[in-house]
GROMACS .gro file of C-alpha atoms in nm:
model
  481
    1MET     CA    1  -1.810   1.835   1.353
    2THR     CA    2  -1.956   1.642   1.055
    3PRO     CA    3  -1.920   1.267   1.018
    4GLN     CA    4  -1.677   1.323   0.725
    5GLN     CA    5  -1.449   1.509   0.967
    6GLN     CA    6  -1.468   1.265   1.249
    7GLY     CA    7  -1.181   1.021   1.316
    8THR     CA    8  -0.915   1.208   1.117
    9GLY     CA    9  -0.676   1.145   1.405
   10SER     CA   10  -0.374   1.366   1.447
   11ALA     CA   11  -0.360   1.494   1.092
   12THR     CA   12  -0.277   1.859   1.062
   13SER     CA   13  -0.379   1.903   0.700
   14THR     CA   14  -0.082   2.132   0.640
   15ARG     CA   15  -0.148   2.386   0.369
   16THR     CA   16   0.135   2.505   0.136
   17GLY     CA   17   0.092   2.792  -0.108
   18LEU     CA   18   0.184   2.769  -0.462
   19ALA     CA   19   0.458   3.046  -0.428
   20GLU     CA   20   0.610   2.858  -0.142
   21HIS     CA   21   0.602   2.534  -0.337
   22ILE     CA   22   0.779   2.697  -0.639
   23ALA     CA   23   1.052   2.842  -0.418
   24ALA     CA   24   1.103   2.500  -0.250
   25VAL     CA   25   1.131   2.333  -0.596
   26HIS     CA   26   1.415   2.576  -0.691
   27LYS     CA   27   1.592   2.512  -0.360
   28LEU     CA   28   1.565   2.138  -0.382
   29ARG     CA   29   1.704   2.144  -0.735
   30ARG     CA   30   2.005   2.346  -0.622
   31ASP     CA   31   2.056   2.121  -0.320
   32TYR     CA   32   2.054   1.801  -0.549
   33ARG     CA   33   2.301   1.944  -0.782
   34ALA     CA   34   2.519   2.028  -0.491
   35LEU     CA   35   2.538   1.671  -0.370
   36PRO     CA   36   2.868   1.498  -0.430
   37LYS     CA   37   2.816   1.283  -0.747
   38GLU     CA   38   2.965   0.975  -0.591
   39ALA     CA   39   2.750   0.993  -0.275
   40PRO     CA   40   2.420   0.796  -0.258
   41VAL     CA   41   2.112   1.012  -0.286
   42ARG     CA   42   1.880   0.973   0.018
   43LEU     CA   43   1.572   1.163   0.127
   44ALA     CA   44   1.536   1.303   0.485
   45LYS     CA   45   1.183   1.166   0.566
   46PRO     CA   46   1.021   1.136   0.906
   47THR     CA   47   0.822   0.821   0.816
   48SER     CA   48   0.845   0.524   0.582
   49ASN     CA   49   0.627   0.239   0.498
   50LEU     CA   50   0.897   0.038   0.334
   51PHE     CA   51   1.025  -0.289   0.497
   52ARG     CA   52   1.363  -0.283   0.356
   53PHE     CA   53   1.558  -0.170   0.659
   54ARG     CA   54   1.895  -0.016   0.592
   55GLU     CA   55   2.167   0.090   0.828
   56PRO     CA   56   2.236   0.465   0.850
   57THR     CA   57   2.508   0.566   0.606
   58GLY     CA   58   2.593   0.903   0.722
   59ALA     CA   59   2.549   1.029   0.367
   60PRO     CA   60   2.387   1.378   0.323
   61ALA     CA   61   2.009   1.354   0.268
   62LEU     CA   62   1.788   1.583   0.071
   63ASP     CA   63   1.544   1.790   0.296
   64VAL     CA   64   1.201   1.735   0.145
   65SER     CA   65   0.998   1.871   0.437
   66ALA     CA   66   0.869   2.150   0.220
   67PHE     CA   67   0.672   1.904   0.015
   68THR     CA   68   0.460   1.765   0.290
   69GLY     CA   69   0.149   1.987   0.243
   70VAL     CA   70  -0.172   2.010   0.059
   71ILE     CA   71  -0.126   2.303  -0.188
   72SER     CA   72  -0.494   2.336  -0.299
   73VAL     CA   73  -0.824   2.155  -0.315
   74ASP     CA   74  -1.082   2.230  -0.594
   75PRO     CA   75  -1.409   2.097  -0.487
   76VAL     CA   76  -1.573   2.189  -0.812
   77GLU     CA   77  -1.326   2.020  -1.047
   78ARG     CA   78  -1.271   1.751  -0.776
   79LEU     CA   79  -0.896   1.784  -0.794
   80ALA     CA   80  -0.624   1.837  -0.542
   81ASP     CA   81  -0.257   1.956  -0.582
   82VAL     CA   82  -0.028   1.814  -0.313
   83GLY     CA   83   0.337   1.785  -0.233
   84GLY     CA   84   0.494   1.452  -0.310
   85MET     CA   85   0.569   1.384   0.045
   86THR     CA   86   0.208   1.462   0.170
   87THR     CA   87   0.052   1.179   0.368
   88TYR     CA   88  -0.283   1.042   0.284
   89GLU     CA   89  -0.385   1.128   0.645
   90ASP     CA   90  -0.327   1.500   0.576
   91LEU     CA   91  -0.488   1.485   0.228
   92VAL     CA   92  -0.811   1.309   0.366
   93ALA     CA   93  -0.821   1.571   0.634
   94ALA     CA   94  -0.822   1.844   0.380
   95THR     CA   95  -1.080   1.683   0.141
   96LEU     CA   96  -1.341   1.530   0.375
   97PRO     CA   97  -1.477   1.864   0.483
   98HIS     CA   98  -1.559   1.916   0.107
   99GLY     CA   99  -1.735   1.582   0.094
  100LEU     CA  100  -1.451   1.442  -0.115
  101MET     CA  101  -1.178   1.177  -0.093
  102PRO     CA  102  -0.898   1.049  -0.314
  103THR     CA  103  -1.034   0.775  -0.541
  104VAL     CA  104  -0.802   0.514  -0.366
  105VAL     CA  105  -0.689   0.574  -0.006
  106PRO     CA  106  -0.416   0.324   0.092
  107GLN     CA  107  -0.480   0.167   0.430
  108LEU     CA  108  -0.218   0.333   0.642
  109ARG     CA  109  -0.219   0.690   0.747
  110THR     CA  110   0.139   0.787   0.687
  111ILE     CA  111   0.168   0.642   0.323
  112THR     CA  112   0.258   0.938   0.113
  113LEU     CA  113   0.114   1.024  -0.231
  114GLY     CA  114   0.456   1.011  -0.391
  115GLY     CA  115   0.522   0.678  -0.223
  116ALA     CA  116   0.185   0.532  -0.336
  117VAL     CA  117   0.263   0.651  -0.688
  118THR     CA  118   0.625   0.549  -0.722
  119GLY     CA  119   0.555   0.238  -0.530
  120MET     CA  120   0.224   0.062  -0.539
  121GLY     CA  121  -0.090   0.137  -0.336
  122ILE     CA  122  -0.415  -0.038  -0.308
  123GLU     CA  123  -0.749  -0.032  -0.112
  124SER     CA  124  -1.106  -0.164  -0.117
  125SER     CA  125  -1.207   0.081  -0.396
  126SER     CA  126  -0.944  -0.054  -0.635
  127PHE     CA  127  -1.191  -0.295  -0.802
  128ARG     CA  128  -1.351   0.011  -0.958
  129SER     CA  129  -1.089   0.289  -0.929
  130GLY     CA  130  -0.771   0.103  -1.006
  131LEU     CA  131  -0.440   0.201  -0.826
  132PRO     CA  132  -0.350   0.543  -0.686
  133HIS     CA  133  -0.130   0.636  -0.978
  134GLU     CA  134  -0.430   0.608  -1.210
  135ALA     CA  135  -0.596   0.908  -1.035
  136VAL     CA  136  -0.299   1.132  -1.104
  137ARG     CA  137  -0.353   1.398  -1.374
  138GLU     CA  138   0.001   1.533  -1.364
  139MET     CA  139   0.317   1.487  -1.161
  140GLU     CA  140   0.609   1.726  -1.117
  141ILE     CA  141   0.926   1.522  -1.097
  142LEU     CA  142   1.288   1.590  -0.992
  143THR     CA  143   1.463   1.345  -1.223
  144GLY     CA  144   1.780   1.158  -1.153
  145GLY     CA  145   1.942   1.389  -1.403
  146GLY     CA  146   1.855   1.696  -1.184
  147ASP     CA  147   1.584   1.835  -1.410
  148VAL     CA  148   1.234   1.925  -1.295
  149VAL     CA  149   0.963   1.814  -1.534
  150THR     CA  150   0.583   1.803  -1.535
  151ALA     CA  151   0.480   1.475  -1.675
  152THR     CA  152   0.121   1.398  -1.804
  153ARG     CA  153  -0.040   1.109  -1.992
  154ASP     CA  154   0.005   1.275  -2.334
  155ASN     CA  155   0.289   1.536  -2.314
  156GLU     CA  156   0.655   1.491  -2.400
  157TYR     CA  157   0.725   1.324  -2.075
  158SER     CA  158   0.434   1.076  -2.106
  159ASP     CA  159   0.692   0.782  -2.105
  160LEU     CA  160   0.803   0.901  -1.758
  161PHE     CA  161   0.437   0.949  -1.649
  162HIS     CA  162   0.354   0.588  -1.730
  163GLY     CA  163   0.696   0.450  -1.622
  164PHE     CA  164   0.702   0.614  -1.288
  165PRO     CA  165   0.475   0.363  -1.101
  166ASN     CA  166   0.679   0.088  -0.937
  167SER     CA  167   1.016   0.276  -0.999
  168TYR     CA  168   1.063   0.333  -0.619
  169GLY     CA  169   1.259   0.664  -0.650
  170THR     CA  170   1.509   0.523  -0.893
  171LEU     CA  171   1.404   0.751  -1.172
  172GLY     CA  172   1.331   1.057  -0.963
  173TYR     CA  173   1.112   1.201  -0.686
  174SER     CA  174   0.764   1.349  -0.717
  175LEU     CA  175   0.751   1.698  -0.581
  176ARG     CA  176   0.384   1.780  -0.676
  177LEU     CA  177   0.087   1.567  -0.787
  178ARG     CA  178  -0.248   1.667  -0.917
  179VAL     CA  179  -0.492   1.392  -0.821
  180GLU     CA  180  -0.861   1.318  -0.884
  181LEU     CA  181  -1.106   1.313  -0.603
  182GLU     CA  182  -1.447   1.154  -0.570
  183PRO     CA  183  -1.769   1.246  -0.358
  184VAL     CA  184  -1.837   1.053  -0.041
  185SER     CA  185  -2.139   1.005   0.187
  186PRO     CA  186  -2.104   1.060   0.561
  187TYR     CA  187  -2.121   0.686   0.654
  188VAL     CA  188  -2.026   0.340   0.515
  189HIS     CA  189  -2.241   0.032   0.570
  190LEU     CA  190  -2.043  -0.292   0.592
  191ARG     CA  191  -2.162  -0.654   0.539
  192HIS     CA  192  -1.927  -0.952   0.612
  193VAL     CA  193  -2.010  -1.262   0.403
  194ARG     CA  194  -1.853  -1.600   0.510
  195PHE     CA  195  -1.719  -1.872   0.273
  196HIS     CA  196  -1.596  -2.211   0.353
  197LYS     CA  197  -1.379  -2.260   0.055
  198ALA     CA  198  -1.125  -2.045  -0.126
  199ALA     CA  199  -1.271  -2.122  -0.462
  200GLU     CA  200  -1.616  -2.013  -0.350
  201ALA     CA  201  -1.478  -1.685  -0.226
  202MET     CA  202  -1.295  -1.619  -0.534
  203ASP     CA  203  -1.601  -1.695  -0.758
  204ALA     CA  204  -1.811  -1.461  -0.551
  205LEU     CA  205  -1.544  -1.188  -0.556
  206ALA     CA  206  -1.548  -1.210  -0.939
  207LEU     CA  207  -1.922  -1.175  -0.961
  208VAL     CA  208  -1.938  -0.881  -0.706
  209CYS     CA  209  -1.666  -0.688  -0.876
  210ALA     CA  210  -1.832  -0.742  -1.215
  211ASP     CA  211  -2.183  -0.650  -1.100
  212ARG     CA  212  -2.088  -0.399  -0.838
  213GLU     CA  213  -2.372  -0.523  -0.622
  214TYR     CA  214  -2.463  -0.802  -0.395
  215GLU     CA  215  -2.813  -0.925  -0.319
  216GLY     CA  216  -2.962  -0.615  -0.458
  217GLN     CA  217  -2.745  -0.357  -0.278
  218PRO     CA  218  -2.474  -0.151  -0.437
  219VAL     CA  219  -2.109  -0.222  -0.355
  220ASP     CA  220  -1.870   0.071  -0.349
  221PHE     CA  221  -1.584  -0.110  -0.158
  222VAL     CA  222  -1.460  -0.469  -0.143
  223ASP     CA  223  -1.198  -0.652   0.048
  224GLY     CA  224  -1.178  -0.961   0.261
  225VAL     CA  225  -0.983  -1.170   0.508
  226ALA     CA  226  -0.888  -1.534   0.519
  227PHE     CA  227  -0.866  -1.660   0.885
  228GLY     CA  228  -0.785  -2.006   0.763
  229PRO     CA  229  -0.845  -2.238   0.458
  230ASP     CA  230  -1.214  -2.288   0.545
  231GLU     CA  231  -1.293  -1.948   0.704
  232LEU     CA  232  -1.285  -1.662   0.452
  233TYR     CA  233  -1.486  -1.344   0.456
  234LEU     CA  234  -1.565  -1.084   0.199
  235THR     CA  235  -1.643  -0.734   0.336
  236LEU     CA  236  -1.894  -0.562   0.103
  237ALA     CA  237  -1.940  -0.191   0.177
  238ARG     CA  238  -2.146   0.094   0.040
  239PHE     CA  239  -2.189   0.466   0.099
  240THR     CA  240  -2.488   0.568   0.297
  241ASP     CA  241  -2.625   0.908   0.421
  242GLU     CA  242  -2.765   0.772   0.751
  243ALA     CA  243  -2.646   0.528   1.007
  244PRO     CA  244  -2.853   0.385   1.310
  245TRP     CA  245  -2.524   0.366   1.495
  246THR     CA  246  -2.149   0.374   1.424
  247SER     CA  247  -1.876   0.147   1.564
  248ASP     CA  248  -1.548   0.270   1.710
  249TYR     CA  249  -1.249   0.054   1.659
  250THR     CA  250  -0.996   0.299   1.803
  251GLY     CA  251  -1.089   0.211   2.162
  252GLN     CA  252  -1.123  -0.136   2.316
  253GLU     CA  253  -1.268  -0.307   2.005
  254VAL     CA  254  -1.053  -0.437   1.732
  255TYR     CA  255  -1.173  -0.408   1.367
  256TYR     CA  256  -1.057  -0.733   1.225
  257ARG     CA  257  -1.232  -0.930   1.507
  258SER     CA  258  -1.550  -0.767   1.419
  259ILE     CA  259  -1.564  -0.925   1.072
  260GLN     CA  260  -1.627  -1.268   1.248
  261HIS     CA  261  -1.865  -1.115   1.489
  262TYR     CA  262  -2.088  -0.930   1.237
  263ALA     CA  263  -2.065  -1.201   0.960
  264GLY     CA  264  -2.416  -1.312   0.861
  265SER     CA  265  -2.595  -1.062   1.103
  266GLY     CA  266  -2.883  -0.872   0.948
  267PRO     CA  267  -2.797  -0.513   0.996
  268GLY     CA  268  -2.412  -0.542   0.945
  269ASP     CA  269  -2.200  -0.270   1.072
  270TYR     CA  270  -2.157   0.100   1.019
  271LEU     CA  271  -1.865   0.341   1.025
  272THR     CA  272  -1.811   0.705   0.956
  273ILE     CA  273  -1.633   0.759   0.625
  274ALA     CA  274  -1.305   0.868   0.810
  275ASP     CA  275  -1.314   0.571   1.038
  276TYR     CA  276  -1.385   0.344   0.739
  277LEU     CA  277  -1.079   0.474   0.557
  278TRP     CA  278  -0.848   0.432   0.859
  279ARG     CA  279  -1.008   0.106   0.993
  280TRP     CA  280  -0.687  -0.095   0.922
  281ASP     CA  281  -0.451   0.165   1.054
  282THR     CA  282  -0.533   0.152   1.431
  283ASP     CA  283  -0.411  -0.203   1.462
  284TRP     CA  284  -0.183  -0.214   1.151
  285PHE     CA  285  -0.438  -0.471   1.033
  286TRP     CA  286  -0.385  -0.727   1.297
  287CYS     CA  287  -0.007  -0.683   1.356
  288SER     CA  288  -0.057  -0.487   1.676
  289ARG     CA  289  -0.112  -0.810   1.848
  290ALA     CA  290   0.265  -0.873   1.837
  291PHE     CA  291   0.297  -0.574   2.086
  292GLY     CA  292   0.027  -0.697   2.316
  293THR     CA  293  -0.202  -0.395   2.235
  294GLN     CA  294  -0.506  -0.625   2.164
  295HIS     CA  295  -0.499  -0.761   2.521
  296PRO     CA  296  -0.789  -0.572   2.702
  297LEU     CA  297  -0.566  -0.450   2.989
  298VAL     CA  298  -0.298  -0.321   2.765
  299ARG     CA  299  -0.540  -0.173   2.518
  300ALA     CA  300  -0.711   0.019   2.793
  301LEU     CA  301  -0.382   0.181   2.890
  302TRP     CA  302  -0.241   0.230   2.538
  303PRO     CA  303  -0.340   0.584   2.427
  304ARG     CA  304  -0.543   0.633   2.127
  305SER     CA  305  -0.294   0.869   1.973
  306LEU     CA  306  -0.050   0.584   1.975
  307LYS     CA  307  -0.269   0.324   1.817
  308ARG     CA  308  -0.122   0.395   1.468
  309SER     CA  309   0.066   0.192   1.216
  310ASP     CA  310   0.366   0.432   1.209
  311VAL     CA  311   0.411   0.377   1.588
  312TYR     CA  312   0.413   0.000   1.544
  313ARG     CA  313   0.653   0.026   1.246
  314ARG     CA  314   0.897   0.226   1.457
  315LEU     CA  315   0.891  -0.058   1.721
  316VAL     CA  316   0.969  -0.306   1.446
  317ALA     CA  317   1.256  -0.092   1.325
  318TRP     CA  318   1.390  -0.075   1.675
  319ASP     CA  319   1.363  -0.456   1.705
  320ARG     CA  320   1.552  -0.501   1.376
  321ARG     CA  321   1.835  -0.271   1.487
  322THR     CA  322   1.873  -0.437   1.827
  323ASP     CA  323   1.796  -0.793   1.725
  324PHE     CA  324   1.593  -0.822   2.043
  325SER     CA  325   1.332  -1.068   1.951
  326ARG     CA  326   1.575  -1.303   1.774
  327LEU     CA  327   1.805  -1.308   2.069
  328LEU     CA  328   1.509  -1.355   2.302
  329ASN     CA  329   1.384  -1.658   2.107
  330HIS     CA  330   1.728  -1.799   2.098
  331TYR     CA  331   1.774  -1.781   2.475
  332ARG     CA  332   1.425  -1.920   2.527
  333GLY     CA  333   1.528  -2.223   2.308
  334ARG     CA  334   1.256  -2.140   2.045
  335ARG     CA  335   1.286  -2.196   1.670
  336PRO     CA  336   1.424  -1.905   1.474
  337LYS     CA  337   1.162  -1.712   1.279
  338GLU     CA  338   1.156  -1.577   0.934
  339PRO     CA  339   0.990  -1.231   0.872
  340LEU     CA  340   0.732  -1.274   0.601
  341ILE     CA  341   0.612  -0.925   0.502
  342GLN     CA  342   0.462  -0.930   0.150
  343ASP     CA  343   0.181  -0.829  -0.081
  344ILE     CA  344   0.124  -1.017  -0.405
  345GLU     CA  345  -0.121  -1.012  -0.685
  346VAL     CA  346  -0.263  -1.301  -0.899
  347GLY     CA  347  -0.560  -1.326  -1.125
  348VAL     CA  348  -0.886  -1.402  -0.942
  349GLU     CA  349  -0.908  -1.727  -1.134
  350ARG     CA  350  -0.581  -1.831  -0.966
  351GLY     CA  351  -0.660  -1.705  -0.623
  352ALA     CA  352  -0.770  -2.022  -0.478
  353GLU     CA  353  -0.457  -2.206  -0.600
  354PHE     CA  354  -0.239  -1.944  -0.432
  355LEU     CA  355  -0.439  -1.970  -0.106
  356ASP     CA  356  -0.424  -2.344  -0.105
  357THR     CA  357  -0.041  -2.338  -0.150
  358TYR     CA  358  -0.010  -2.059   0.109
  359HIS     CA  359  -0.212  -2.255   0.373
  360ALA     CA  360  -0.044  -2.581   0.309
  361GLU     CA  361   0.317  -2.449   0.301
  362ILE     CA  362   0.305  -2.140   0.526
  363GLY     CA  363  -0.013  -2.135   0.732
  364MET     CA  364   0.037  -1.774   0.883
  365THR     CA  365  -0.305  -1.620   0.931
  366PRO     CA  366  -0.493  -1.388   0.878
  367VAL     CA  367  -0.443  -1.302   0.507
  368TRP     CA  368  -0.577  -0.984   0.364
  369MET     CA  369  -0.765  -1.012   0.019
  370CYS     CA  370  -0.823  -0.706  -0.195
  371PRO     CA  371  -0.953  -0.707  -0.565
  372LEU     CA  372  -0.815  -0.462  -0.829
  373ARG     CA  373  -0.866  -0.394  -1.185
  374LEU     CA  374  -0.675  -0.136  -1.382
  375ARG     CA  375  -0.889   0.168  -1.462
  376GLU     CA  376  -0.659   0.323  -1.724
  377PRO     CA  377  -0.764   0.262  -2.082
  378ARG     CA  378  -0.504   0.142  -2.332
  379ARG     CA  379  -0.312   0.425  -2.499
  380PRO     CA  380  -0.368   0.485  -2.868
  381GLY     CA  381  -0.142   0.262  -3.071
  382GLN     CA  382  -0.075   0.019  -2.795
  383GLY     CA  383  -0.031  -0.341  -2.908
  384GLY     CA  384  -0.178  -0.635  -2.727
  385GLY     CA  385   0.167  -0.719  -2.573
  386GLU     CA  386   0.220  -0.374  -2.424
  387HIS     CA  387   0.110  -0.249  -2.080
  388VAL     CA  388  -0.025   0.080  -1.975
  389TRP     CA  389   0.209   0.087  -1.664
  390PRO     CA  390   0.517  -0.101  -1.799
  391LEU     CA  391   0.708  -0.138  -1.482
  392TYR     CA  392   0.427  -0.338  -1.316
  393PRO     CA  393   0.279  -0.521  -1.613
  394LEU     CA  394  -0.082  -0.613  -1.521
  395ASP     CA  395  -0.316  -0.718  -1.781
  396HIS     CA  396  -0.570  -0.434  -1.856
  397ASP     CA  397  -0.898  -0.642  -1.847
  398ARG     CA  398  -0.810  -0.889  -1.576
  399LEU     CA  399  -0.944  -0.885  -1.224
  400TYR     CA  400  -0.660  -0.943  -0.988
  401VAL     CA  401  -0.659  -1.024  -0.611
  402ASN     CA  402  -0.395  -0.880  -0.374
  403PHE     CA  403  -0.306  -1.106  -0.089
  404GLY     CA  404  -0.130  -0.940   0.205
  405PHE     CA  405   0.042  -1.132   0.478
  406TRP     CA  406   0.268  -0.988   0.748
  407GLY     CA  407   0.436  -1.165   1.042
  408LEU     CA  408   0.687  -1.425   1.150
  409VAL     CA  409   0.693  -1.786   1.032
  410ASP     CA  410   0.879  -2.069   1.222
  411MET     CA  411   1.195  -2.187   1.041
  412LYS     CA  412   1.260  -2.562   1.024
  413PRO     CA  413   1.606  -2.719   1.041
  414GLY     CA  414   1.768  -2.751   0.694
  415GLN     CA  415   1.550  -2.486   0.523
  416ARG     CA  416   1.721  -2.240   0.286
  417ARG     CA  417   1.772  -1.875   0.374
  418ALA     CA  418   1.443  -1.678   0.333
  419HIS     CA  419   1.269  -2.021   0.262
  420HIS     CA  420   0.911  -1.881   0.288
  421ASN     CA  421   0.974  -1.556   0.107
  422ARG     CA  422   1.133  -1.744  -0.178
  423LEU     CA  423   0.846  -1.991  -0.189
  424VAL     CA  424   0.603  -1.699  -0.217
  425GLU     CA  425   0.803  -1.547  -0.506
  426GLU     CA  426   0.820  -1.886  -0.690
  427THR     CA  427   0.450  -1.958  -0.641
  428VAL     CA  428   0.340  -1.609  -0.760
  429ALA     CA  429   0.562  -1.641  -1.071
  430GLU     CA  430   0.403  -1.980  -1.157
  431LEU     CA  431   0.066  -1.842  -1.129
  432GLY     CA  432   0.148  -1.545  -1.359
  433GLY     CA  433   0.117  -1.289  -1.087
  434HIS     CA  434   0.338  -1.011  -0.940
  435LYS     CA  435   0.482  -0.923  -0.605
  436SER     CA  436   0.506  -0.566  -0.471
  437LEU     CA  437   0.870  -0.446  -0.402
  438TYR     CA  438   0.820  -0.248  -0.070
  439SER     CA  439   0.963  -0.545   0.131
  440ASP     CA  440   1.249  -0.792   0.096
  441SER     CA  441   1.288  -0.956  -0.245
  442PHE     CA  442   1.520  -1.240  -0.338
  443TYR     CA  443   1.501  -1.274  -0.716
  444GLU     CA  444   1.805  -1.351  -0.936
  445GLU     CA  445   1.874  -1.046  -1.142
  446GLU     CA  446   1.775  -1.201  -1.486
  447GLU     CA  447   1.442  -1.316  -1.354
  448PHE     CA  448   1.374  -0.974  -1.181
  449TRP     CA  449   1.422  -0.784  -1.506
  450ARG     CA  450   1.202  -1.033  -1.691
  451LEU     CA  451   0.918  -0.984  -1.440
  452TYR     CA  452   0.952  -0.604  -1.404
  453ASN     CA  453   1.015  -0.517  -1.764
  454GLY     CA  454   1.383  -0.448  -1.767
  455THR     CA  455   1.387  -0.346  -2.132
  456ALA     CA  456   1.137  -0.058  -2.063
  457TYR     CA  457   1.314   0.041  -1.748
  458ALA     CA  458   1.657   0.061  -1.909
  459GLY     CA  459   1.514   0.315  -2.153
  460LEU     CA  460   1.369   0.529  -1.884
  461LYS     CA  461   1.695   0.522  -1.678
  462GLU     CA  462   1.888   0.635  -1.977
  463ALA     CA  463   1.654   0.916  -2.050
  464TYR     CA  464   1.601   1.049  -1.695
  465ASP     CA  465   1.898   0.935  -1.491
  466PRO     CA  466   2.170   0.912  -1.756
  467GLU     CA  467   2.460   0.951  -1.510
  468GLY     CA  468   2.312   0.692  -1.269
  469ARG     CA  469   2.282   0.931  -0.974
  470LEU     CA  470   2.012   0.701  -0.830
  471LEU     CA  471   2.025   0.337  -0.754
  472ASP     CA  472   1.860   0.112  -1.024
  473LEU     CA  473   1.561  -0.076  -0.922
  474TYR     CA  474   1.728  -0.409  -0.871
  475ALA     CA  475   1.995  -0.258  -0.659
  476LYS     CA  476   1.741  -0.084  -0.442
  477CYS     CA  477   1.470  -0.346  -0.416
  478VAL     CA  478   1.666  -0.677  -0.409
  479ARG     CA  479   2.025  -0.582  -0.300
  480ASN     CA  480   1.881  -0.332  -0.048
  481ARG     CA  481   2.158  -0.077  -0.117
   0.00000   0.00000   0.00000
């Protein structure tokens, strides 16, 4: 087994032939048209990485299980055709044996290609490769109107191609995507660099992302963690063909704790490429501590196969359904807690301001930090006020930093409903940033459409879902219908 193949977990790398895919498209189209027009449209999916939990409706759901496989991998052209419901775990399992990977691999194994494109994905290669949808050459979409179209950057459906990211299944569902791949080395070398002030970390991040090197060594991946206002780390990683050792964070050791351990050490740390791609999944970043799985005794008994983000998410979903943790806190006489599960982006020049406000007003740590810059060039004829991806309008030449924070925050007497979530939304808006919509949102409708380009969205909705078979973006992401 090669280093590229190691650590791929339980991925089966399901392969789907083109003929089978075409037959599945025809069946899904018939199934969609057969749904009662008054019924909400839902997908029957085994996993989800959204944090907008809904009660089961009993409404019929579309079976999309036929779109969960890798159709083909072309190692010469460095392209892969995949079903829209294919997980990155399965795609990586299919591409690493060819010495290739998707240009951006989101952190969690069960994120799907379609989910990362219609939602928003990011990882430590995003400072050079942008966001996952920027690696898409073409996407086959079942629109809300019941048509199946193939959208590219420059064909008759280019408006749908560029408007699909951040539409969250409200314009249609991706059935097939053709995505770009990039070559990898067998190993990744990591260096963890500590900073004592947020401003210093943001300044260093801007320089590293501009130069793509640090202290004379190339940088292929960048992310970081803030453990507190005076303890921040940037992890600068590069491909390498050799490794004197490799660490394993699927056993007793925990990856995020290694950042503090290895910071400033001469040799740094080494991982196989597969273990690097999934370094955050094993412990769902640091969220596994809520289930006790970072305690040495529990960790020794917890099977490796169950150290996965989708397992932890199912536990959270069970807790939301049963209200177990809230009731437990109540009977123990503890303060109620507010779930704060969010990812936001602000310009790197405003990153320190966000962190300072966050630490002063919220204080939940750690916080993930990941830089990104759009890769896509402006389309011909675009004016300065237009955006390449209109529903998530990031400035083309600006370096952003994604801050991710996930956990529970103590509520104080007299605080408004969703106090901390609303504070995050207000702070991000003041700093000219954006918030991802995979979790709870609380915007008023007018503000929401201003932030997420309601004018462009209305045109896309009229063109591709004229009868309103699918929810609109505000109803789905804020009203949580």
